[in-house]
PDB file of C-alpha atoms in Angstrom:
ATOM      1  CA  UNK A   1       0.484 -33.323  29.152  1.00 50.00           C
ATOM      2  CA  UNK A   2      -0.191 -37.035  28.634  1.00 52.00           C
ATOM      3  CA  UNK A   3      -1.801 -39.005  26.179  1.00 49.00           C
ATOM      4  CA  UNK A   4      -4.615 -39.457  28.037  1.00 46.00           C
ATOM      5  CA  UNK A   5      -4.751 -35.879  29.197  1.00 54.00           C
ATOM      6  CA  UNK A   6      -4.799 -34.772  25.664  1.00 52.00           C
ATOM      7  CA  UNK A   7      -7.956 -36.547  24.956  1.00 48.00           C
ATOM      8  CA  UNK A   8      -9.611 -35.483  27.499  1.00 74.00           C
ATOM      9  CA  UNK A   9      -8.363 -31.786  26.918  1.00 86.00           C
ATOM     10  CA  UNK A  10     -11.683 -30.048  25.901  1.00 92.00           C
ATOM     11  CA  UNK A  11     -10.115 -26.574  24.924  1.00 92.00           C
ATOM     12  CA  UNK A  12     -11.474 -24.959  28.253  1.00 94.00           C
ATOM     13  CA  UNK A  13      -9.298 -23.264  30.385  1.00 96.00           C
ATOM     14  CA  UNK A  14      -5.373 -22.573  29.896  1.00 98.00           C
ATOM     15  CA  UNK A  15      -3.420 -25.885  30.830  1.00 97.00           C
ATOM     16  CA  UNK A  16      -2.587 -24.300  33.941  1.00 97.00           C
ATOM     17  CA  UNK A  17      -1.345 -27.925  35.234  1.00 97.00           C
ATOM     18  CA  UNK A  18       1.493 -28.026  32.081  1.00 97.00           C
ATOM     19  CA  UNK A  19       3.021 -24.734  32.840  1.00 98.00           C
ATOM     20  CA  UNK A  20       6.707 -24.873  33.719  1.00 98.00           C
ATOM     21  CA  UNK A  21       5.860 -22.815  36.636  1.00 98.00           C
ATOM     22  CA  UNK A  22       9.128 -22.833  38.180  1.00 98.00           C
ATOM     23  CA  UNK A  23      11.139 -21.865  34.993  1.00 98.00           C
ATOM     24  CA  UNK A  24       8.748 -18.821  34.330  1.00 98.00           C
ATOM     25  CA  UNK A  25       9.152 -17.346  37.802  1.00 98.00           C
ATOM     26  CA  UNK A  26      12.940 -17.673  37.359  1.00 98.00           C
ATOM     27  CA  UNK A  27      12.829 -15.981  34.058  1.00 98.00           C
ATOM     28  CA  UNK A  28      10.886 -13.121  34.950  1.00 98.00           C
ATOM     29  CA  UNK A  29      12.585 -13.016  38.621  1.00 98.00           C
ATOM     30  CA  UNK A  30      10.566 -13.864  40.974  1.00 98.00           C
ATOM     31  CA  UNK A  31      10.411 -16.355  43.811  1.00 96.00           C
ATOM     32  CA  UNK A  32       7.829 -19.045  44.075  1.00 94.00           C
ATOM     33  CA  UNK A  33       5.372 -19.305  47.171  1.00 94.00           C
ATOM     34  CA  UNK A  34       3.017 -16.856  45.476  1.00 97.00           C
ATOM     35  CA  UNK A  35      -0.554 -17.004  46.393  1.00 97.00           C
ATOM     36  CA  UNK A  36      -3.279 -15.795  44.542  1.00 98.00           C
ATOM     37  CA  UNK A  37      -3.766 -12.109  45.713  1.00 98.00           C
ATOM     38  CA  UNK A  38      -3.846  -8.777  44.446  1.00 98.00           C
ATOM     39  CA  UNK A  39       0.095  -8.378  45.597  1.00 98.00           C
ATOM     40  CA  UNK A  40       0.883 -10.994  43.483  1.00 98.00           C
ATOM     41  CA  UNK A  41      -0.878  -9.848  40.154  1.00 98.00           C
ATOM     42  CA  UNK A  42       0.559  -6.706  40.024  1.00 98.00           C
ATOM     43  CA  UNK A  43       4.044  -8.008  40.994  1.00 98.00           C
ATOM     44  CA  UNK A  44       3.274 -10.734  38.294  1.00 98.00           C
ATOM     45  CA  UNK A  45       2.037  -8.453  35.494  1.00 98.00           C
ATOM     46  CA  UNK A  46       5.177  -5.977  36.104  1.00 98.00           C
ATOM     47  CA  UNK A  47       8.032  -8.777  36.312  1.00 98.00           C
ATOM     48  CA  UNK A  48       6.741 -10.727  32.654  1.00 98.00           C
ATOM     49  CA  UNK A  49       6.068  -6.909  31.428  1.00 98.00           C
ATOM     50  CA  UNK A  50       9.670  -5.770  31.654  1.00 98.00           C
ATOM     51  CA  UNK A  51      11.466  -9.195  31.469  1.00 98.00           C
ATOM     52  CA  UNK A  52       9.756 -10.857  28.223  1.00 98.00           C
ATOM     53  CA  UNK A  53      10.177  -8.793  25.328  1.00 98.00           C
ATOM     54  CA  UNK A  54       7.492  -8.739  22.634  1.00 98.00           C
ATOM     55  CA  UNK A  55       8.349  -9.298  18.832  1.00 98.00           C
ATOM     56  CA  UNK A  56       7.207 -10.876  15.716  1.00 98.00           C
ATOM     57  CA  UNK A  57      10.602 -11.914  14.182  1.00 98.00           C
ATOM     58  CA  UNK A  58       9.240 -15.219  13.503  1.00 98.00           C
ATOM     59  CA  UNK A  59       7.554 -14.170  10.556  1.00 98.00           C
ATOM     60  CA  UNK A  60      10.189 -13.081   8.957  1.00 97.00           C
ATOM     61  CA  UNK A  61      12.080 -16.008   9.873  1.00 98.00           C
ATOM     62  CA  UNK A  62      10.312 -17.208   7.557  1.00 97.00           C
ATOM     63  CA  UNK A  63       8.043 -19.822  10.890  1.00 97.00           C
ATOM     64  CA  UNK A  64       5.006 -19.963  11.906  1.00 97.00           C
ATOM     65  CA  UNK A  65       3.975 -18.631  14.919  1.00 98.00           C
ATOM     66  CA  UNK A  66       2.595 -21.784  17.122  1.00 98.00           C
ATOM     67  CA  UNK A  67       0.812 -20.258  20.293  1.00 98.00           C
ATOM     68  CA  UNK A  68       0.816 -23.523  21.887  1.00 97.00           C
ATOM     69  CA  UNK A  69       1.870 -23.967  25.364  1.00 98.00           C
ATOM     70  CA  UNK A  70       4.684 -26.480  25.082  1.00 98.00           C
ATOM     71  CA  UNK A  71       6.215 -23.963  21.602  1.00 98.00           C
ATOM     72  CA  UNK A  72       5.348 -20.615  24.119  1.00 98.00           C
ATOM     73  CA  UNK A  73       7.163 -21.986  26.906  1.00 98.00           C
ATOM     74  CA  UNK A  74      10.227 -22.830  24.697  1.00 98.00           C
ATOM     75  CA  UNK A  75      10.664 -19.663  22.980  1.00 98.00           C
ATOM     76  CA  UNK A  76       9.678 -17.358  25.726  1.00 98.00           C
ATOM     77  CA  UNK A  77      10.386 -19.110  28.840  1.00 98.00           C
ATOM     78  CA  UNK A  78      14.280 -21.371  27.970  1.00 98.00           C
ATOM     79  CA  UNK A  79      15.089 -18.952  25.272  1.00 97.00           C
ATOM     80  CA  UNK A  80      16.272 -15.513  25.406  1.00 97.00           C
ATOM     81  CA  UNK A  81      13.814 -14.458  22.660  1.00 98.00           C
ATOM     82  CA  UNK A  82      10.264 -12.848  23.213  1.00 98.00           C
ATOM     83  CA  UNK A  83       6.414 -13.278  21.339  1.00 98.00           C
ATOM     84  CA  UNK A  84       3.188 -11.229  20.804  1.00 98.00           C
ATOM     85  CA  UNK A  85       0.037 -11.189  22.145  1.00 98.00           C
ATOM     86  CA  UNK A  86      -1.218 -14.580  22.152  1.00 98.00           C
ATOM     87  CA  UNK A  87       2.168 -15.986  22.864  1.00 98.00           C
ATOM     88  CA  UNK A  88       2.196 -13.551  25.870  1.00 98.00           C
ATOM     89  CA  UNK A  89      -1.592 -13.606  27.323  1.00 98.00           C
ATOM     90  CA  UNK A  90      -1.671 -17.446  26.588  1.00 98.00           C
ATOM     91  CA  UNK A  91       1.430 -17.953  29.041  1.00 98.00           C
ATOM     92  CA  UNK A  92       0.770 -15.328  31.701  1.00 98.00           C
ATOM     93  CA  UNK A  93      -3.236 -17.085  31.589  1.00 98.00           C
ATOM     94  CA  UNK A  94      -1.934 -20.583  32.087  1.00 98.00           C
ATOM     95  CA  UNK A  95       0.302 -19.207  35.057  1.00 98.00           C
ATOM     96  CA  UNK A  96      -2.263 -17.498  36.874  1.00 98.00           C
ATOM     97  CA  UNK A  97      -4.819 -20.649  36.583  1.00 98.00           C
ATOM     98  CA  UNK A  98      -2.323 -22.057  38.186  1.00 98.00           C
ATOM     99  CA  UNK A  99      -2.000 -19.816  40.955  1.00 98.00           C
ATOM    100  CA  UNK A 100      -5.384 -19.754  41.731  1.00 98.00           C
ATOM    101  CA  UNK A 101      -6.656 -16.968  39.923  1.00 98.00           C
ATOM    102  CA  UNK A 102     -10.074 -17.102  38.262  1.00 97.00           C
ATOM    103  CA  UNK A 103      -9.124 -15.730  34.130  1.00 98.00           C
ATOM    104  CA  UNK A 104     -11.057 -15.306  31.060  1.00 98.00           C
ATOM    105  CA  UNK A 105      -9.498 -14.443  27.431  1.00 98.00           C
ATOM    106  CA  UNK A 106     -11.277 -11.331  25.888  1.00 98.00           C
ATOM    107  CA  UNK A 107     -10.294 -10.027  22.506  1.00 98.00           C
ATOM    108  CA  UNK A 108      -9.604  -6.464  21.595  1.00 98.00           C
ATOM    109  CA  UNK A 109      -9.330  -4.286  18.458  1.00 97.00           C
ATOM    110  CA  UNK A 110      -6.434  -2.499  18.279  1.00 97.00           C
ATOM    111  CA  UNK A 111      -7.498   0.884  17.356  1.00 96.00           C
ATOM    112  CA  UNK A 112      -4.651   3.577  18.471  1.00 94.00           C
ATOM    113  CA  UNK A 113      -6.811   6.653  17.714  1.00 92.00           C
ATOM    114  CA  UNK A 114      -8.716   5.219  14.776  1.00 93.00           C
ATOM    115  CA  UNK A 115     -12.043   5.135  14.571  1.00 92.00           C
ATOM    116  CA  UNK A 116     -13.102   3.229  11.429  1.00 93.00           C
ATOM    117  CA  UNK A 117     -13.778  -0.551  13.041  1.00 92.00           C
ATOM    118  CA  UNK A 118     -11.066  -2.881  13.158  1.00 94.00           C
ATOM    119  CA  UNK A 119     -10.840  -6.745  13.692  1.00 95.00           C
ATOM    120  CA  UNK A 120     -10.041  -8.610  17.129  1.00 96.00           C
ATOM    121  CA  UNK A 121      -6.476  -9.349  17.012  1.00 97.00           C
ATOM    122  CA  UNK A 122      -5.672  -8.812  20.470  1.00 98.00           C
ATOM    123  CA  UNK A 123      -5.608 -11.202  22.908  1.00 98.00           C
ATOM    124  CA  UNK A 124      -6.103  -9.885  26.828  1.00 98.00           C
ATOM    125  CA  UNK A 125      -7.380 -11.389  29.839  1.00 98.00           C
ATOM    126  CA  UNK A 126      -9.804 -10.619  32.507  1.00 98.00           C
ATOM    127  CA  UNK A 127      -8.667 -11.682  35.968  1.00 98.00           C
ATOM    128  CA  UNK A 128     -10.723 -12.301  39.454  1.00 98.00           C
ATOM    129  CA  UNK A 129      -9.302 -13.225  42.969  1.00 97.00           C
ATOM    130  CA  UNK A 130     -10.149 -16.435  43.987  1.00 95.00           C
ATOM    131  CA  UNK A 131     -13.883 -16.838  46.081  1.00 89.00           C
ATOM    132  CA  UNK A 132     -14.601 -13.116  45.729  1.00 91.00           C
ATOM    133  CA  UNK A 133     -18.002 -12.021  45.248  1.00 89.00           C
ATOM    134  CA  UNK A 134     -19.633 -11.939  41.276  1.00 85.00           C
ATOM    135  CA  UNK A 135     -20.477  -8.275  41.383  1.00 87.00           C
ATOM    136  CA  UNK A 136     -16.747  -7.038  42.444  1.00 92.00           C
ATOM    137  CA  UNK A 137     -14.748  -5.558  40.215  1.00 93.00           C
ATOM    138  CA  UNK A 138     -12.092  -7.478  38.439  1.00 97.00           C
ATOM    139  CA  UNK A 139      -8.547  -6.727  36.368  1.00 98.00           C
ATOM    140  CA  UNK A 140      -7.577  -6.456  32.750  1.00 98.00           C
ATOM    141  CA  UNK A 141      -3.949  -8.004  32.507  1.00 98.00           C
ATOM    142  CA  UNK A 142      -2.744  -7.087  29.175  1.00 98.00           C
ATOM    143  CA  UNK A 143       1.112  -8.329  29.132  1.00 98.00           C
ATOM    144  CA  UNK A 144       1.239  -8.800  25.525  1.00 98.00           C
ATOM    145  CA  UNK A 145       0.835  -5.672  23.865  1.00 98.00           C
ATOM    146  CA  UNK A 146       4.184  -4.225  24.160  1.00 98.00           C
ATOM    147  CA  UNK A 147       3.695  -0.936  25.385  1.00 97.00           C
ATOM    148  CA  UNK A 148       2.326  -1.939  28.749  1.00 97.00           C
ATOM    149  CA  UNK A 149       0.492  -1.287  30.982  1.00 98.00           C
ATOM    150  CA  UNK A 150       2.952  -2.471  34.041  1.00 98.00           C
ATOM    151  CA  UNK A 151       0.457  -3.288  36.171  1.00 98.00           C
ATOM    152  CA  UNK A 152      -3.110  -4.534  35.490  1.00 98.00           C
ATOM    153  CA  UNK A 153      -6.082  -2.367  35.275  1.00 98.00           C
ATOM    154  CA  UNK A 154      -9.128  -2.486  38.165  1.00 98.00           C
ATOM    155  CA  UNK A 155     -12.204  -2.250  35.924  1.00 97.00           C
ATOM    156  CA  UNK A 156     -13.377   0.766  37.146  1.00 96.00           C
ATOM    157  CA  UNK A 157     -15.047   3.259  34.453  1.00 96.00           C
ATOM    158  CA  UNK A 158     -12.784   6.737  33.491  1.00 95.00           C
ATOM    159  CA  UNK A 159     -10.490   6.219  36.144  1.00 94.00           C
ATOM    160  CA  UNK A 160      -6.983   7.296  35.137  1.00 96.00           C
ATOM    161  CA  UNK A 161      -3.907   5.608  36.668  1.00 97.00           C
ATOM    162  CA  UNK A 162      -0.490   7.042  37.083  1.00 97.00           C
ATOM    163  CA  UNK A 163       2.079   3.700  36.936  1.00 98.00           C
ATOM    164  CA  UNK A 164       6.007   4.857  37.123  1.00 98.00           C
ATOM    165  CA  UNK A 165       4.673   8.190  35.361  1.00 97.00           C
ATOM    166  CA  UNK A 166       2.889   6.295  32.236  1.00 98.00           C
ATOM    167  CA  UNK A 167      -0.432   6.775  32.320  1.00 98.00           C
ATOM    168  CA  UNK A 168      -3.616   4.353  31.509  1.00 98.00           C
ATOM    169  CA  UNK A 169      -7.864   4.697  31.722  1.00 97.00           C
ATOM    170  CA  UNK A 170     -10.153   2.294  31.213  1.00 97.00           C
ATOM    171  CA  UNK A 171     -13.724   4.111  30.239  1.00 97.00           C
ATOM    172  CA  UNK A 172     -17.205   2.050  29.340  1.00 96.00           C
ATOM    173  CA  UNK A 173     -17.614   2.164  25.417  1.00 92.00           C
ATOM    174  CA  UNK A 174     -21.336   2.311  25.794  1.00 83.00           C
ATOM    175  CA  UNK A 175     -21.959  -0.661  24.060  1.00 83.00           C
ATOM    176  CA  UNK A 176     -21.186  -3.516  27.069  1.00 82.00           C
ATOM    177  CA  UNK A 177     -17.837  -3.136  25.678  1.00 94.00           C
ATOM    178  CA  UNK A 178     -14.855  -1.138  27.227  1.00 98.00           C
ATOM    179  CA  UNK A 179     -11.807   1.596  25.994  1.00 97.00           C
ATOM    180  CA  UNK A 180      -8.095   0.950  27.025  1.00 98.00           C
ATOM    181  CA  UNK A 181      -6.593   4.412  26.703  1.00 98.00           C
ATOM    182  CA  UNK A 182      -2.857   5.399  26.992  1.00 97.00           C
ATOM    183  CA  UNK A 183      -0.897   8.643  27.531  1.00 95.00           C
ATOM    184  CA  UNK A 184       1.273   9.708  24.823  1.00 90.00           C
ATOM    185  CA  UNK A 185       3.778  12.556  23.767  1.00 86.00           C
ATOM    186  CA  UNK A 186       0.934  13.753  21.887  1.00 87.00           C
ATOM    187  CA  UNK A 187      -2.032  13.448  24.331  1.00 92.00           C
ATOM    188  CA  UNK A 188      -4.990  10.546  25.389  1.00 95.00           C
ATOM    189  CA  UNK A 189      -4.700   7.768  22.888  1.00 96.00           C
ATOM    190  CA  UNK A 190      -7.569   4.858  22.318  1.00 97.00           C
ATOM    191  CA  UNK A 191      -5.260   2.337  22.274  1.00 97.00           C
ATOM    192  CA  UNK A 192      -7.985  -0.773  21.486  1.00 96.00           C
ATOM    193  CA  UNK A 193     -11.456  -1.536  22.658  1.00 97.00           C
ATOM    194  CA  UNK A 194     -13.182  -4.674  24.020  1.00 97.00           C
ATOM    195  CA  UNK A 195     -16.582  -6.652  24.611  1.00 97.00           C
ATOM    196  CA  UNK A 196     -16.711  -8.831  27.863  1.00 96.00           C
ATOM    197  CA  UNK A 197     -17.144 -11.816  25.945  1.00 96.00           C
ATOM    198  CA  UNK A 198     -15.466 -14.606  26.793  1.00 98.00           C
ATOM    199  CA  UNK A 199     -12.616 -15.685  24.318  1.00 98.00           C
ATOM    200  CA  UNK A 200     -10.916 -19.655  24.415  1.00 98.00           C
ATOM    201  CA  UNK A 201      -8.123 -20.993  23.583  1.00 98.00           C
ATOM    202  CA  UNK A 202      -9.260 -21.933  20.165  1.00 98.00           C
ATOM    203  CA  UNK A 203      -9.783 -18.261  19.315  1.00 98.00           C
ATOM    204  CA  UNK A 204      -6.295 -17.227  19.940  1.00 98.00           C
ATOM    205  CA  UNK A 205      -5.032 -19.869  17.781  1.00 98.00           C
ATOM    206  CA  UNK A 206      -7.795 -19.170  14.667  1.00 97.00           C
ATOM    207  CA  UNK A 207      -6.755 -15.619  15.039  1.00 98.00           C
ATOM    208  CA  UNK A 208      -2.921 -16.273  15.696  1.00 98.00           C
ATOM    209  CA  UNK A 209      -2.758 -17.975  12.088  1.00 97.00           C
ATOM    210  CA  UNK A 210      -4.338 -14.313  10.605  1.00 97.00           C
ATOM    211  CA  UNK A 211      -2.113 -12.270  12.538  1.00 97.00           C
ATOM    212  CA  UNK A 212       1.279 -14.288  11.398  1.00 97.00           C
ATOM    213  CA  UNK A 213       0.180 -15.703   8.138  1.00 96.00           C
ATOM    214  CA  UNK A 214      -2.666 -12.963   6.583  1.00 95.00           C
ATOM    215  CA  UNK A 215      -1.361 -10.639   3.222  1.00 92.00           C
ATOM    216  CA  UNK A 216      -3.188  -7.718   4.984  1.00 91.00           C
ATOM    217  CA  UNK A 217      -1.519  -8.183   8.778  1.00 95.00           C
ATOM    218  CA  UNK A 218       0.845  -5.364   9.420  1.00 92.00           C
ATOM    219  CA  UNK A 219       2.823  -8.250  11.122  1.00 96.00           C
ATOM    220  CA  UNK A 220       3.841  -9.725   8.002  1.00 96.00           C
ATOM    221  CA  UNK A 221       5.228  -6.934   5.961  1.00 96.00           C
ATOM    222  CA  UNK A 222       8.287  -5.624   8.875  1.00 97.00           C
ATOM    223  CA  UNK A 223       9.833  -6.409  11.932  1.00 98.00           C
ATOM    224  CA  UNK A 224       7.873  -5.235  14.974  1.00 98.00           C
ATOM    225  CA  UNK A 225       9.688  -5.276  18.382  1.00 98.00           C
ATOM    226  CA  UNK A 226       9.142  -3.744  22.264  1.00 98.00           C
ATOM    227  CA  UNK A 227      10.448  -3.561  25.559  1.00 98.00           C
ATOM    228  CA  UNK A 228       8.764  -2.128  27.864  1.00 98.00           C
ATOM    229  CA  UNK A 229      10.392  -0.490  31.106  1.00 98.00           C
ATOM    230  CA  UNK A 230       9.199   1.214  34.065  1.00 98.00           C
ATOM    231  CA  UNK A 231      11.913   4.157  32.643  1.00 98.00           C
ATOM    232  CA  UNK A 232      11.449   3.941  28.760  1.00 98.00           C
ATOM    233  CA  UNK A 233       9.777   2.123  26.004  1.00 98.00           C
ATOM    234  CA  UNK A 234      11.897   1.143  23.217  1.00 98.00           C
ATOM    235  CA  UNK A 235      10.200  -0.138  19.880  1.00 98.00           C
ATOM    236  CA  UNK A 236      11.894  -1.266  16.465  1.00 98.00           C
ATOM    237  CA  UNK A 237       9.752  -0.442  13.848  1.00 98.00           C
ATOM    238  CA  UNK A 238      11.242  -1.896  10.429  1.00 98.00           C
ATOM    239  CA  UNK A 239      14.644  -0.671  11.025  1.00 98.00           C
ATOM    240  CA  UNK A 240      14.031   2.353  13.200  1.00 98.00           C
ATOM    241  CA  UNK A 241      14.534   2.462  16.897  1.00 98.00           C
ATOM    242  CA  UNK A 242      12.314   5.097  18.642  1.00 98.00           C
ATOM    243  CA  UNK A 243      13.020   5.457  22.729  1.00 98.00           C
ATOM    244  CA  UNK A 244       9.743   6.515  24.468  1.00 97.00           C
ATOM    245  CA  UNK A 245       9.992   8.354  28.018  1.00 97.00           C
ATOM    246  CA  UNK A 246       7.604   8.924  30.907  1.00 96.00           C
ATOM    247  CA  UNK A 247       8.485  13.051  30.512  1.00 94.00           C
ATOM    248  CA  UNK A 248       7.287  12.347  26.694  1.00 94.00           C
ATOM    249  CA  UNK A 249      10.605  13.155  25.235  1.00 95.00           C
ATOM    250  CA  UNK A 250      11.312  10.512  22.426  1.00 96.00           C
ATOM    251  CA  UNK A 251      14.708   9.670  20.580  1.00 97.00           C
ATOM    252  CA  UNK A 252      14.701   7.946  17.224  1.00 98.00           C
ATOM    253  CA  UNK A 253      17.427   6.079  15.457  1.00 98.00           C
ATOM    254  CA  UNK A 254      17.954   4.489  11.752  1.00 98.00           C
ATOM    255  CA  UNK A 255      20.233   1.129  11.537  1.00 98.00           C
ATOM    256  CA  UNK A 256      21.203  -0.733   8.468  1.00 97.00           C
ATOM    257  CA  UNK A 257      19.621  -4.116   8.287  1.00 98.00           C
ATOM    258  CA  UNK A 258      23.247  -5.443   9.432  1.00 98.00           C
ATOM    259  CA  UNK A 259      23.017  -3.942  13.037  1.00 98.00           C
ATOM    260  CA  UNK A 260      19.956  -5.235  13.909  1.00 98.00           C
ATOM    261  CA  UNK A 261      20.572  -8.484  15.273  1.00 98.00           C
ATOM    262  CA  UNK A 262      23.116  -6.332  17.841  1.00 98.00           C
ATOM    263  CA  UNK A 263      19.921  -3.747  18.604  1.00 98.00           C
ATOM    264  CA  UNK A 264      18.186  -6.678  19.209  1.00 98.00           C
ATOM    265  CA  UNK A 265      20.138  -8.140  22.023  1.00 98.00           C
ATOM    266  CA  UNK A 266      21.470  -4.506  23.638  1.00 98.00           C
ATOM    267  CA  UNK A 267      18.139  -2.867  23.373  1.00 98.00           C
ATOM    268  CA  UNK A 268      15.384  -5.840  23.645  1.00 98.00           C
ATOM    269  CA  UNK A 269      17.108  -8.505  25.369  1.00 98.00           C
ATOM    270  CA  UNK A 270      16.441 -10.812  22.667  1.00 98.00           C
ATOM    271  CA  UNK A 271      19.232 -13.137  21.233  1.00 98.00           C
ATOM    272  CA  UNK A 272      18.599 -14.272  18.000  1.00 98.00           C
ATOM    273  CA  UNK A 273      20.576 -17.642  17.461  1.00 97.00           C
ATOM    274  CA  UNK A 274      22.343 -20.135  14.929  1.00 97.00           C
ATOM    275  CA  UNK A 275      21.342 -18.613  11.310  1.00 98.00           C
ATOM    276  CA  UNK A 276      18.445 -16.523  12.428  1.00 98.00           C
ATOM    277  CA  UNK A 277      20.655 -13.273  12.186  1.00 98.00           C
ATOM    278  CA  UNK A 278      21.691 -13.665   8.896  1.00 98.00           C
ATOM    279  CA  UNK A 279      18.118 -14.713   7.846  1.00 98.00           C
ATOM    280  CA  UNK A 280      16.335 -11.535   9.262  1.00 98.00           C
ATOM    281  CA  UNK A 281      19.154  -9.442   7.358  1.00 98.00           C
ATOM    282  CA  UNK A 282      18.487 -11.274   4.142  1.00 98.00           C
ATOM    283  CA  UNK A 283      14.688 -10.644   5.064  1.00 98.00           C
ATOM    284  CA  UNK A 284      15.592  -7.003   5.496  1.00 97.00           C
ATOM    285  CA  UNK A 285      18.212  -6.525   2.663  1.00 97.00           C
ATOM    286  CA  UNK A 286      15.906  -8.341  -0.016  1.00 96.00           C
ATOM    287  CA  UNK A 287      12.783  -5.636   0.923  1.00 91.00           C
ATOM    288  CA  UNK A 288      15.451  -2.503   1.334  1.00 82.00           C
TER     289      UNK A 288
END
């Protein structure tokens, strides 16, 4: 982005014309020459899904988390590392403006099965085809939650889809709002909830600074990291490991604050370089 392009940068939209759009396809393997259809959403969605890992290890790096697109495209995109939801939605919204696709931020409360009311910290975007008609039916892309979906969402109320055997709804909340639901071990979960209201770049970043820099955000107090796979979803929680299948079978493992810069790279594909390891074990050692 230039000078000039800076001032005249209003905060609408997602900077679709400063993506590195080249780089991201290569990092989440896929070839360029994609136009804006439903093909390429879903084949979009999936690839950045199971190739860009989320995490929020810069907090306890003791960094801010800067949900800018040049700082998003440098950690997520040239380095071998991974981000949360605003890092993620703010890239993969960006990317698809610059396909062609119509997108809008939303916000969601994260709610997994709670039902006292809970603050927007969840960034997620509503996607449209290009020149389609007003009253059709659009998607939810939600890339940066961690536990998928793989593929986005049609709006279409209490529909349940099936996607490599994990299983998603989206239902009407009754209140021009709508439910994301997901299929656990343990049954139907209400994962987080959402109004149709149109969320800006601005908003991710007010919220951002809560979700990194807040006392009360569960981001701040332990490391919280997920790859998501078409065959298993892997979370570190703290120092626990916990291995999520389709068939709901679930593995769990404890590692000493030592071995997690190893977990990190053989189970999340995320490389942690030049003193970062030995900071997060510090981190984790000095709260043990």
């Amino acid at each position: 982005m230039t000078t000039q392009d800076a001032m005249d940068d209003l905060g609408f939209g997602w900077r679709g014309d400063a993506v590195d759009l080249p780089a991201y396809l290569k990092r989440i393997g896929l070839d360029a020459g994609l136009p804006p259809t439903e093909a390429t959403l879903r084949a979009l969605h999936r690839a950045h899904v199971t190739s860009i890992p989320f995490e929020n290890l810069e907090i306890m790096l003791g960094r801010p988390v800067d949900v800018g697109l040049e700082a998003v495209q440098a950690k997520l995109i040239d380095r071998p590392r991974g981000g949360y939801c605003f890092e993620h939605s703010g890239l993969f919204a960006a990317v698809l403006e610059r396909l062609g696709f119509q997108v809008t931020g939303l916000l969601g409360r994260v709610m997994m099965g709670a039902e006292k009311l809970r603050p927007t910290t969840h960034g997620i975007l509503h996607v449209r085809l290009p020149d389609r008609p007003a009253d059709e039916p659009g998607w939810l892309c939600d890339v940066g939650f961690g536990g998928g979906p793989l593929e986005p969402l049609r709006f279409d109320d209490g529909a349940e889809v099936e996607q490599d055997g994990w299983g998603f709804r989206l239902r009407r909340d009754g209140r021009d709002g709508w439910e994301l639901y997901q299929r656990d071990p343990g049954g139907w979960t209400r994962r987080h909830v959402f109004a149709m209201t149109e969320a800006y770049r601005i908003d991710f970043e007010a919220l951002n600074f809560y979700v990194y820099a807040h006392p009360r955000s569960p981001f701040t107090t332990r490391p919280f990291v997920q790859r998501f796979l078409p065959e298993s979803h892997h979370v570190l929680d703290g120092t626990t490991v916990t291995v999520t299948r389709p068939d709901g079978s679930v593995e769990t493992r404890e590692h000493a604050p030592a071995a997690l810069p190893d977990v990190l790279a053989s189970d999340f594909a995320i490389t942690l370089e030049g003193d970062d390891p030995a900071r997060l074990v510090g981190w984790l050692e000095a709260r043990s």
